Short mmCIF file of C-alpha atoms and ligand atoms in Angstrom, two decimals:
data_model
loop_
_atom_site.label_atom_id
_atom_site.label_comp_id
_atom_site.label_asym_id
_atom_site.label_seq_id
_atom_site.Cartn_x
_atom_site.Cartn_y
_atom_site.Cartn_z
CA UNK A 63 17.66 12.46 -0.66
CA UNK A 64 16.37 13.13 -4.18
CA UNK A 65 12.76 12.23 -4.85
CA UNK A 66 11.22 12.17 -8.33
CA UNK A 67 7.60 13.36 -8.14
CA UNK A 68 5.60 12.48 -11.25
CA UNK A 69 2.59 14.77 -11.55
CA UNK A 70 4.22 17.13 -9.04
CA UNK A 71 2.60 20.13 -10.74
CA UNK A 72 -0.88 18.80 -9.96
CA UNK A 73 -3.14 19.44 -6.98
CA UNK A 74 -2.03 16.76 -4.52
CA UNK A 75 1.46 16.46 -6.05
CA UNK A 76 2.29 20.14 -5.51
CA UNK A 77 1.27 19.94 -1.84
CA UNK A 78 3.45 16.85 -1.38
CA UNK A 79 6.38 18.67 -3.02
CA UNK A 80 5.95 21.45 -0.45
CA UNK A 81 5.94 18.91 2.40
CA UNK A 82 9.00 17.11 0.99
CA UNK A 83 10.94 20.37 1.05
CA UNK A 84 9.83 21.08 4.62
CA UNK A 85 11.07 17.62 5.61
CA UNK A 86 14.52 18.11 4.06
CA UNK A 87 14.05 16.07 0.88
CA UNK A 88 14.94 17.38 -2.57
CA UNK A 89 11.92 16.95 -4.86
CA UNK A 90 12.40 16.84 -8.64
CA UNK A 91 9.06 17.40 -10.36
CA UNK A 92 8.42 15.37 -13.52
CA UNK A 93 5.24 16.51 -15.27
CA UNK A 94 3.94 16.70 -18.84
CA UNK A 95 1.61 19.64 -17.97
CA UNK A 96 -1.41 17.95 -19.55
CA UNK A 97 -3.31 18.94 -16.39
CA UNK A 98 -0.58 20.27 -14.09
CA UNK A 99 0.42 23.93 -13.67
CA UNK A 100 4.01 25.18 -13.81
CA UNK A 101 2.92 27.94 -11.41
CA UNK A 102 2.14 25.26 -8.80
CA UNK A 103 5.84 24.44 -8.56
CA UNK A 104 7.94 26.75 -6.45
CA UNK A 105 10.89 28.43 -8.19
CA UNK A 106 13.44 26.64 -6.02
CA UNK A 107 12.23 23.21 -7.16
CA UNK A 108 13.80 21.47 -10.16
CA UNK A 109 11.11 21.07 -12.79
CA UNK A 110 11.46 18.59 -15.66
CA UNK A 111 8.92 18.54 -18.49
CA UNK A 112 8.53 14.89 -19.35
CA UNK A 113 6.03 12.12 -19.91
CA UNK A 114 5.86 8.91 -17.88
CA UNK A 115 5.44 6.97 -21.13
CA UNK A 116 8.94 8.01 -22.18
CA UNK A 117 10.90 5.25 -20.46
CA UNK A 118 14.24 6.31 -21.92
CA UNK A 119 13.91 9.94 -20.80
CA UNK A 120 12.50 9.06 -17.38
CA UNK A 121 15.39 6.62 -16.79
CA UNK A 122 17.86 9.30 -17.90
CA UNK A 123 16.35 11.82 -15.45
CA UNK A 124 16.44 9.28 -12.60
CA UNK A 125 20.13 8.66 -13.30
CA UNK A 126 21.01 12.32 -13.83
CA UNK A 127 19.43 13.38 -10.52
CA UNK A 128 20.52 10.23 -8.64
CA UNK A 129 16.94 9.58 -7.59
CA UNK A 130 16.45 7.61 -4.36
CA UNK A 131 12.70 7.04 -4.64
CA UNK A 132 9.68 7.99 -6.74
CA UNK A 133 6.29 9.39 -5.71
CA UNK A 134 3.89 8.73 -8.55
CA UNK A 135 0.87 11.02 -9.06
CA UNK A 136 0.82 11.45 -12.84
CA UNK A 137 -2.57 10.10 -13.95
CA UNK A 138 -5.95 10.94 -15.40
CA UNK A 139 -8.42 11.14 -12.54
CA UNK A 140 -11.95 12.04 -13.66
CA UNK A 141 -14.42 9.30 -12.85
CA UNK A 142 -17.02 10.40 -15.43
CA UNK A 143 -14.48 10.79 -18.21
CA UNK A 144 -13.07 7.34 -17.40
CA UNK A 145 -16.45 5.77 -18.24
CA UNK A 146 -16.70 7.63 -21.56
CA UNK A 147 -13.10 7.11 -22.59
CA UNK A 148 -11.62 4.04 -20.87
CA UNK A 149 -8.78 3.86 -23.40
CA UNK A 150 -7.39 7.14 -22.06
CA UNK A 151 -7.31 5.71 -18.52
CA UNK A 152 -5.68 2.42 -19.50
CA UNK A 153 -3.17 4.32 -21.64
CA UNK A 154 -2.32 7.16 -19.24
CA UNK A 155 -2.64 5.33 -15.94
CA UNK A 156 -1.87 1.65 -16.57
CA UNK A 157 0.49 1.82 -19.54
CA UNK A 158 2.09 5.06 -18.30
CA UNK A 159 2.81 3.45 -14.92
CA UNK A 160 4.29 0.37 -16.59
CA UNK A 161 6.72 2.58 -18.53
CA UNK A 162 7.59 4.47 -15.36
CA UNK A 163 8.24 1.24 -13.43
CA UNK A 164 10.46 0.03 -16.28
CA UNK A 165 12.42 3.30 -16.15
CA UNK A 166 12.85 2.76 -12.40
CA UNK A 167 14.04 -0.80 -12.95
CA UNK A 168 16.49 0.40 -15.60
CA UNK A 169 17.83 3.12 -13.31
CA UNK A 170 17.97 0.86 -10.25
CA UNK A 171 15.34 2.84 -8.28
CA UNK A 172 13.40 0.36 -6.14
CA UNK A 173 11.11 2.43 -3.91
CA UNK A 174 7.83 4.08 -4.86
CA UNK A 175 4.89 5.76 -3.15
CA UNK A 176 1.80 5.39 -5.33
CA UNK A 177 -1.24 7.62 -5.44
CA UNK A 178 -4.24 5.26 -5.32
CA UNK A 179 -7.87 5.93 -4.51
CA UNK A 180 -10.86 4.87 -2.44
CA UNK A 181 -12.51 4.20 -5.82
CA UNK A 182 -10.81 0.75 -5.74
CA UNK A 183 -13.50 -0.32 -3.22
CA UNK A 184 -16.55 0.63 -5.28
CA UNK A 185 -19.80 0.27 -3.33
CA UNK A 186 -18.57 -0.74 0.13
CA UNK A 187 -20.08 -3.64 2.10
CA UNK A 188 -19.07 -2.20 5.47
CA UNK A 189 -18.38 1.26 6.91
CA UNK A 190 -15.75 2.29 7.89
CA UNK A 191 -13.82 0.81 4.98
CA UNK A 192 -10.69 -1.10 5.94
CA UNK A 193 -7.89 -2.03 3.55
CA UNK A 194 -8.97 -5.67 3.46
CA UNK A 195 -12.47 -4.80 2.22
CA UNK A 196 -13.59 -6.21 -1.12
CA UNK A 197 -12.01 -4.49 -4.13
CA UNK A 198 -14.77 -4.09 -6.66
CA UNK A 199 -14.43 -0.69 -8.39
CA UNK A 200 -17.53 0.58 -10.13
CA UNK A 201 -15.71 2.85 -12.57
CA UNK A 202 -12.79 2.65 -14.99
CA UNK A 203 -10.71 5.17 -13.02
CA UNK A 204 -10.84 2.95 -9.92
CA UNK A 205 -10.16 -0.16 -11.99
CA UNK A 206 -7.11 1.46 -13.60
CA UNK A 207 -5.67 2.30 -10.16
CA UNK A 208 -6.40 -1.23 -8.92
CA UNK A 209 -4.55 -2.73 -11.91
CA UNK A 210 -1.54 -0.56 -11.02
CA UNK A 211 -1.65 -1.74 -7.40
CA UNK A 212 -1.51 -5.30 -8.78
CA UNK A 213 1.44 -4.39 -11.02
CA UNK A 214 3.27 -2.99 -8.00
CA UNK A 215 2.70 -6.20 -6.03
CA UNK A 216 4.10 -8.19 -8.97
CA UNK A 217 7.13 -5.89 -9.31
CA UNK A 218 7.75 -6.32 -5.61
CA UNK A 219 7.50 -10.10 -5.86
CA UNK A 220 9.73 -10.43 -8.92
CA UNK A 221 12.09 -7.44 -8.76
CA UNK A 222 12.09 -6.39 -5.06
CA UNK A 223 10.58 -3.01 -5.89
CA UNK A 224 9.00 -1.85 -2.61
CA UNK A 225 5.93 0.36 -2.61
CA UNK A 226 3.37 2.09 -0.47
CA UNK A 227 -0.02 2.53 -2.16
CA UNK A 228 -2.12 5.28 -0.57
CA UNK A 229 -5.86 5.07 -1.14
CA UNK A 230 -7.18 8.61 -0.81
CA UNK A 231 -10.73 9.40 0.18
CA UNK A 232 -11.91 12.97 -0.67
CA UNK A 233 -8.87 15.22 -0.85
CA UNK A 234 -9.74 18.90 -0.34
CA UNK A 235 -8.40 22.17 1.08
CA UNK A 236 -5.27 24.11 0.19
CA UNK A 237 -1.80 24.89 1.51
CA UNK A 238 -1.51 27.17 4.58
CA UNK A 239 1.85 28.51 3.47
CA UNK A 240 1.93 29.03 -0.23
CA UNK A 241 -0.15 30.00 -3.15
CA UNK A 242 -1.12 26.53 -4.22
CA UNK A 243 -4.58 24.99 -4.33
CA UNK A 244 -7.08 23.05 -6.38
CA UNK A 245 -7.45 24.03 -10.05
CA UNK A 246 -8.96 21.36 -12.30
CA UNK A 247 -10.40 21.90 -15.73
CA UNK A 248 -13.16 20.88 -15.89
CA UNK A 249 -13.86 21.04 -12.14
CA UNK A 250 -16.05 18.19 -10.89
CA UNK A 251 -15.37 18.13 -7.14
CA UNK A 252 -17.91 19.33 -4.63
CA UNK A 253 -15.91 21.77 -2.50
CA UNK A 254 -14.29 23.79 -5.32
CA UNK A 255 -17.63 23.91 -7.14
CA UNK A 256 -19.31 25.26 -3.99
CA UNK A 257 -16.63 27.92 -3.54
CA UNK A 258 -16.79 29.00 -7.18
CA UNK A 259 -20.51 29.49 -6.64
CA UNK A 260 -19.90 31.52 -3.49
CA UNK A 261 -17.57 33.69 -5.58
CA UNK A 262 -20.19 34.16 -8.24
CA UNK A 263 -18.10 32.35 -10.89
CA UNK A 264 -20.87 29.70 -11.09
CA UNK A 265 -24.63 30.31 -10.80
CA UNK A 266 -25.61 27.57 -8.35
CA UNK A 267 -24.45 24.41 -6.57
CA UNK A 268 -26.16 21.17 -7.60
CA UNK A 269 -26.89 18.52 -5.00
CA UNK A 270 -26.70 15.21 -6.85
CA UNK A 271 -29.39 13.12 -5.19
CA UNK A 272 -31.48 13.76 -2.07
CA UNK A 273 -32.93 10.25 -1.68
CA UNK A 274 -29.88 8.33 -0.44
CA UNK A 275 -30.26 6.20 2.70
CA UNK A 276 -28.39 8.76 4.83
CA UNK A 277 -29.53 11.12 7.61
CA UNK A 278 -30.40 13.98 5.25
CA UNK A 279 -30.73 12.03 1.99
CA UNK A 280 -27.45 13.29 0.46
CA UNK A 281 -24.18 11.38 -0.07
CA UNK A 282 -21.71 11.15 2.78
CA UNK A 283 -17.96 11.40 2.13
CA UNK A 284 -14.76 11.43 4.14
CA UNK A 285 -12.96 14.72 3.43
CA UNK A 286 -9.25 14.83 4.15
CA UNK A 287 -7.09 17.97 4.06
CA UNK A 288 -4.52 17.86 1.28
CA UNK A 289 -1.79 18.89 3.79
CA UNK A 290 -2.62 15.85 5.97
CA UNK A 291 -2.36 13.72 2.83
CA UNK A 292 1.02 15.30 2.08
CA UNK A 293 2.41 14.36 5.51
CA UNK A 294 1.30 10.75 4.95
CA UNK A 295 3.37 10.63 1.74
CA UNK A 296 6.50 11.70 3.59
CA UNK A 297 5.87 9.07 6.31
CA UNK A 298 5.38 6.43 3.60
CA UNK A 299 8.58 7.50 1.90
CA UNK A 300 10.53 7.38 5.17
CA UNK A 301 9.13 3.90 5.83
CA UNK A 302 10.50 2.69 2.49
CA UNK A 303 13.85 4.48 2.86
CA UNK A 304 14.32 2.77 6.24
CA UNK A 305 13.98 -0.57 4.44
CA UNK A 306 10.27 -1.10 5.22
CA UNK A 307 8.27 -3.61 3.21
CA UNK A 308 5.40 -2.83 0.85
CA UNK A 309 2.16 -1.54 2.30
CA UNK A 310 -1.33 -0.40 1.29
CA UNK A 311 -3.01 2.27 3.40
CA UNK A 312 -6.30 4.19 3.42
CA UNK A 313 -6.06 7.93 3.93
CA UNK A 314 -9.20 9.49 5.32
CA UNK A 315 -10.22 11.50 8.36
CA UNK A 316 -12.64 8.74 9.49
CA UNK A 317 -15.46 11.32 9.65
CA UNK A 318 -18.35 11.42 7.22
CA UNK A 319 -20.07 14.61 6.05
CA UNK A 320 -23.11 14.84 3.81
CA UNK A 321 -23.33 17.14 0.81
CA UNK A 322 -25.81 19.31 2.74
CA UNK A 323 -23.43 19.52 5.72
CA UNK A 324 -20.59 20.63 3.44
CA UNK A 325 -22.82 23.30 1.89
CA UNK A 326 -23.87 24.48 5.38
CA UNK A 327 -20.24 24.74 6.51
CA UNK A 328 -19.30 26.60 3.32
CA UNK A 329 -22.09 29.13 3.87
CA UNK A 330 -20.81 29.70 7.40
CA UNK A 331 -17.12 29.97 6.45
CA UNK A 332 -17.69 32.22 3.44
CA UNK A 333 -20.63 34.12 5.03
CA UNK A 334 -22.29 33.97 1.60
CA UNK A 335 -25.74 32.49 1.04
CA UNK A 336 -25.28 31.07 -2.47
CA UNK A 337 -28.02 29.31 -4.46
CA UNK A 338 -28.40 25.52 -4.21
CA UNK A 339 -30.42 23.32 -6.58
CA UNK A 340 -31.48 19.73 -5.88
CA UNK A 341 -30.92 17.40 -8.82
CA UNK A 342 -31.00 13.70 -9.72
CA UNK A 343 -28.36 11.29 -8.47
CA UNK A 344 -25.08 11.23 -10.37
CA UNK A 345 -24.60 7.68 -11.73
CA UNK A 346 -22.06 5.57 -9.86
CA UNK A 347 -22.00 7.53 -6.57
CA UNK A 348 -22.01 5.27 -3.50
CA UNK A 349 -24.21 6.59 -0.64
CA UNK A 350 -21.51 6.56 2.04
CA UNK A 351 -17.70 6.36 1.88
CA UNK A 352 -15.85 6.64 5.18
CA UNK A 353 -12.33 5.33 5.74
CA UNK A 354 -10.80 3.44 8.55
CA UNK A 355 -7.27 4.90 8.64
CA UNK A 356 -6.36 2.87 11.66
CA UNK A 357 -3.65 0.91 9.81
CA UNK A 358 -1.51 3.91 8.85
CA UNK A 359 -2.14 5.54 12.25
CA UNK A 360 -0.86 2.40 14.00
CA UNK A 361 2.00 1.52 11.65
CA UNK A 362 3.38 4.91 10.60
CA UNK A 363 1.99 7.16 13.36
CA UNK A 364 0.03 9.34 10.93
CA UNK A 365 -2.60 11.63 12.45
CA UNK A 366 -4.65 14.05 10.38
CA UNK A 367 -4.63 17.44 12.13
CA UNK A 368 -6.12 19.84 9.56
CA UNK A 369 -9.14 17.82 8.45
CA UNK A 370 -12.02 19.54 10.22
CA UNK A 371 -14.50 20.57 7.54
CA UNK A 372 -14.20 24.24 8.53
CA UNK A 373 -10.39 24.17 8.13
CA UNK A 374 -10.64 22.35 4.81
CA UNK A 375 -13.18 24.84 3.47
CA UNK A 376 -11.41 27.83 5.07
CA UNK A 377 -8.06 27.09 3.38
CA UNK A 378 -9.76 26.27 0.06
CA UNK A 379 -11.76 29.52 0.31
CA UNK A 380 -8.58 31.56 0.80
CA UNK A 381 -7.10 29.98 -2.33
CA UNK A 382 -10.24 30.55 -4.39
CA UNK A 383 -10.58 34.17 -3.28
CA UNK A 384 -6.97 34.88 -4.21
CA UNK A 385 -7.23 32.90 -7.48
CA UNK A 386 -10.75 33.27 -8.94
CA UNK A 387 -9.47 31.90 -12.27
CA UNK A 388 -7.15 29.33 -10.67
CA UNK A 389 -3.48 29.56 -11.69
CA UNK A 390 -4.42 31.88 -14.56
CA UNK A 391 -5.34 34.58 -12.04
N1 UFG B 1344 -21.58 16.31 -5.55
C1 UFG B 1344 -22.72 17.09 -5.64
N2 UFG B 1344 -22.69 18.15 -6.50
C2 UFG B 1344 -21.61 18.46 -7.27
C3 UFG B 1344 -20.46 17.66 -7.17
C4 UFG B 1344 -20.48 16.58 -6.29
O1 UFG B 1344 -23.73 16.86 -4.98
O2 UFG B 1344 -21.67 19.42 -8.03
C5 UFG B 1344 -21.59 15.21 -4.60
C6 UFG B 1344 -21.27 13.89 -5.23
O3 UFG B 1344 -22.44 13.29 -5.72
C7 UFG B 1344 -20.63 13.15 -4.07
C8 UFG B 1344 -19.96 14.25 -3.25
O4 UFG B 1344 -20.58 15.45 -3.66
O5 UFG B 1344 -21.60 12.56 -3.31
C9 UFG B 1344 -18.48 14.35 -3.49
O6 UFG B 1344 -18.25 14.38 -4.89
P1 UFG B 1344 -16.83 14.68 -5.54
O7 UFG B 1344 -17.00 14.65 -7.01
O8 UFG B 1344 -16.24 15.88 -4.90
O9 UFG B 1344 -15.96 13.44 -5.03
P2 UFG B 1344 -16.24 11.87 -5.23
O10 UFG B 1344 -16.62 11.35 -3.88
O11 UFG B 1344 -17.15 11.57 -6.33
O12 UFG B 1344 -14.83 11.41 -5.75
C10 UFG B 1344 -13.69 11.33 -4.93
C11 UFG B 1344 -12.45 11.61 -5.75
C12 UFG B 1344 -12.31 10.60 -6.85
C13 UFG B 1344 -12.33 9.25 -6.30
C14 UFG B 1344 -13.51 9.03 -5.40
C15 UFG B 1344 -13.39 7.75 -4.66
O13 UFG B 1344 -12.53 12.91 -6.26
O14 UFG B 1344 -11.11 10.82 -7.53
O15 UFG B 1344 -13.62 10.06 -4.42
O16 UFG B 1344 -14.60 7.35 -4.21
F1 UFG B 1344 -12.36 8.33 -7.28
#
């Protein structure tokens, strides 16, 4: 089966491409390289340079490669940037997805796995967060993903396009098998920033806020290994290919770790005692985000197996040590 992976040269996309190959699918990566890396795509994978806004070209590629389903990652994904430049997020994420869905409709492709986010929940009312929790994003990035989920529901209703939307919590870690990992520019995520500090590429790690209502005053997040995420995409794809109906699932490990706990684990794994500085809260950060992933466990039999914090940090550390300048190394 041929699967078009938009954004397949990005962090999560490239790990899903690896998992697709392992599972016997043929991934075709479709990426405009605005943030993706050609080096993240293995040489035996078909790589097409293209933009999701280009409906005509995307439709042509879907027809040429006889695409059976799409996995859609291509998006802008920086929360802070989304508040400063909402137009970019509505253009790249919402309008780009609309063009992609139209290309799918034109090419007769009616199955899609969509990369959504826990940011659709905003400040949660209850922990753990279930899929039927209130959807009240507190940033433009989350709102843009929520709009796309709504578009998918409407395309399903009107055009029988079936989808699985996967709401990721904090994706982290790196592949066990290949030289792929996390390389964002600018980097804003906690674990890669910590590891760059351990390497001496950055001077210190900032803790954003020490007065949250949590055990140690720092924010608690649900970290999920990117390889566990990748397996969930293949399960979602198989569900759709078997004729399954549309679904929305959380993807988290169901365990919460504070910023201080992550720093402690990183010091242990790396055996480096790097400098840490306590700073003010970062605007818009909820105190605690922990998923219930019970729905996808029950319905698709997904079980995260690599998501202990030490494994997440250990695999990420290996990637960072081998690639101190990311893919440029
Ligand atoms: N943090 C620090 N110092 C840093 C960076 C982050 O203390 O230098 C803290 C943050 O305040 C937060 C935690 O570490 O409490 C994790 O922050 P990340 O930026 O790594 O991740 P977020 O939880 O902010 O964001 C993640 C995804 C987003 C998604 C969001 C959904 O990266 O794409 O979860 O809630 F929108």
